mmCIF file of C-alpha atoms in Angstrom:
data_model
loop_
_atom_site.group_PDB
_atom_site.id
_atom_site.type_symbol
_atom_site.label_atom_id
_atom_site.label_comp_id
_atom_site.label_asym_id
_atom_site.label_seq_id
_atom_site.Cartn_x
_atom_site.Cartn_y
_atom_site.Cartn_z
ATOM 1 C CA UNK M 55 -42.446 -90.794 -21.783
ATOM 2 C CA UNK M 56 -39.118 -89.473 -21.554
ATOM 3 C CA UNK M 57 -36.672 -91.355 -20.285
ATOM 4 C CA UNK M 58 -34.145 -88.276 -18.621
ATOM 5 C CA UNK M 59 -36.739 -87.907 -16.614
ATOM 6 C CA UNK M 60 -34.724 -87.493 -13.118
ATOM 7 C CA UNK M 61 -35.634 -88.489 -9.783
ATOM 8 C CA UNK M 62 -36.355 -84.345 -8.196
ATOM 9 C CA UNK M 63 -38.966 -84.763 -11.529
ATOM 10 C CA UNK M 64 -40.660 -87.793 -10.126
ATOM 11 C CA UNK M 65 -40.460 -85.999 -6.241
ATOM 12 C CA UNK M 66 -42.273 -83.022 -7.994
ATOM 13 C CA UNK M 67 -45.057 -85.185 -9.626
ATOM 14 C CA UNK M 68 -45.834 -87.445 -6.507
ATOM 15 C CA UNK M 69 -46.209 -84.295 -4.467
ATOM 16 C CA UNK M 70 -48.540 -82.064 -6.901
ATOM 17 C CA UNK M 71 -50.623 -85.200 -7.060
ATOM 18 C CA UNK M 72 -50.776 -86.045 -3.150
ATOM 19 C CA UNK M 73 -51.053 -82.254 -2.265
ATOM 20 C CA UNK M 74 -54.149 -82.437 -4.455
ATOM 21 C CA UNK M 75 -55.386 -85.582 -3.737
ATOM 22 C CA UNK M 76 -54.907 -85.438 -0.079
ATOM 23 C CA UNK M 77 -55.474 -81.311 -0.120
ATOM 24 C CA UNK M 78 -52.034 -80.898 2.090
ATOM 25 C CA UNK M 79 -49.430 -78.022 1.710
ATOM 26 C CA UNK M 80 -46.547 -79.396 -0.936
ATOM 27 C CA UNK M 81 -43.867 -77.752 1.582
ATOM 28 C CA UNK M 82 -45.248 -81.226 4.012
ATOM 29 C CA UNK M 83 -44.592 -83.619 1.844
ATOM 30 C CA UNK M 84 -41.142 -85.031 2.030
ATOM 31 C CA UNK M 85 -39.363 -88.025 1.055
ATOM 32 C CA UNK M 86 -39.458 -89.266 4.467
ATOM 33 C CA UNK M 87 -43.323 -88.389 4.619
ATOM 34 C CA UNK M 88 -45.026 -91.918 5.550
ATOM 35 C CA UNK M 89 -48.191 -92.221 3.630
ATOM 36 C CA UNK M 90 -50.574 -93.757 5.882
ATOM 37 C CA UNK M 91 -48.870 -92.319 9.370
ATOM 38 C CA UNK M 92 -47.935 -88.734 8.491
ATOM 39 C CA UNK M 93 -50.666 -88.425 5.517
ATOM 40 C CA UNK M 94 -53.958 -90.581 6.534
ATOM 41 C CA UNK M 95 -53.502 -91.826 3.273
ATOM 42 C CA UNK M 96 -55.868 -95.234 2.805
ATOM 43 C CA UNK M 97 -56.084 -97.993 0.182
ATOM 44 C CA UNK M 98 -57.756 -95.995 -2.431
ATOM 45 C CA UNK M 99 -55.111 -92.806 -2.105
ATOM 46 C CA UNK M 100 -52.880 -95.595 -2.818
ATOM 47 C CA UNK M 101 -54.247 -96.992 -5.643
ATOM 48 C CA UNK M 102 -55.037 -93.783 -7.567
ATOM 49 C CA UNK M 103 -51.402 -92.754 -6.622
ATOM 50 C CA UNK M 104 -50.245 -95.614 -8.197
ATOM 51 C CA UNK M 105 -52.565 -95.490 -11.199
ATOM 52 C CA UNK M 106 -51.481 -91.593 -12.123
ATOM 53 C CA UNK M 107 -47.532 -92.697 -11.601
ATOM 54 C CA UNK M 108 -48.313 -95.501 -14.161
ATOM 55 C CA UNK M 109 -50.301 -93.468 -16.572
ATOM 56 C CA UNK M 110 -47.747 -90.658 -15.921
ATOM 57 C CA UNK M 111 -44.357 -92.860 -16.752
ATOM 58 C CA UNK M 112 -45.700 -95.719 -18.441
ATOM 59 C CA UNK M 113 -44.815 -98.371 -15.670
ATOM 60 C CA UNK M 114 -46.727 -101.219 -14.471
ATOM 61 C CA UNK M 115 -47.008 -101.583 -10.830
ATOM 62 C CA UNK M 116 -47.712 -104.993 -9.156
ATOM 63 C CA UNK M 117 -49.542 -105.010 -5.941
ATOM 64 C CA UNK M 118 -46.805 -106.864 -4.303
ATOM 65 C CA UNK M 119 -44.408 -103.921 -5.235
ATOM 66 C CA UNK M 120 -47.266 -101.175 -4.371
ATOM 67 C CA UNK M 121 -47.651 -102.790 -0.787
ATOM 68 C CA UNK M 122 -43.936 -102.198 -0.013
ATOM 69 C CA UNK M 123 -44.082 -98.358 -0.969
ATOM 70 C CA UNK M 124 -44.745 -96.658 2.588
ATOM 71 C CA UNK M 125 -43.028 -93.640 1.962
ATOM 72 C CA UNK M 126 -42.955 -90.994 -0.719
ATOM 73 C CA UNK M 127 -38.872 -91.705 -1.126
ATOM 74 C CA UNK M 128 -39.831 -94.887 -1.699
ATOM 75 C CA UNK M 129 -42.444 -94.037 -4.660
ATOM 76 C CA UNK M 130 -40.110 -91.973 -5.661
ATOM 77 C CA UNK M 131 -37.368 -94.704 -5.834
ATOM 78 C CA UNK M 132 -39.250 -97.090 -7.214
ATOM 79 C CA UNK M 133 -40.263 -94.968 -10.244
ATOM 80 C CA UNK M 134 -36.469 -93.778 -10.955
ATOM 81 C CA UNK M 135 -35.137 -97.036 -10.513
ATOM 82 C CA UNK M 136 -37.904 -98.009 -13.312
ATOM 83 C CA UNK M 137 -37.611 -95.373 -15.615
ATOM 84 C CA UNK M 138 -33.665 -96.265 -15.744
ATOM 85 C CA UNK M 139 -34.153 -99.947 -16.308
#
């Protein structure tokens, strides 16, 4: 995967796949979106969010790491801040 792969590129990719997954409008997903609170997001919406973001960029994600990620900034973070490492 490409590594200039910027951060408004990650934001784009976690919100095609939550707007599908969770079948809610793009335009109400923002980086302050909370998954669980704003998105009734559970466990497995987690997990497969995690899974395509690892597939997608070629990460690995611990568990420890996924259970700090509340908000879509912070996937989003975390994935930049990984692809530029």
């Amino acid at each position: 995967m490409s590594q200039s792969l910027g951060r408004e590129d990650v934001m784009t990719k976690v919100r095609e796949h939550l707007s599908a997954e969770l079948e809610v409008d793009q335009a109400e997903i923002s980086e302050a979106t909370r998954f669980k609170d704003d998105l009734d997001a559970d466990s497995l919406d987690l997990y497969e969010l995690v899974m395509e973001l690892e597939d997608s960029y070629g990460i690995k994600v611990s568990e420890e790491e996924a259970s700090r990620i509340e908000t879509v900034g912070d996937a989003v973070d975390f994935v930049a801040g990984r692809l530029r490492d």
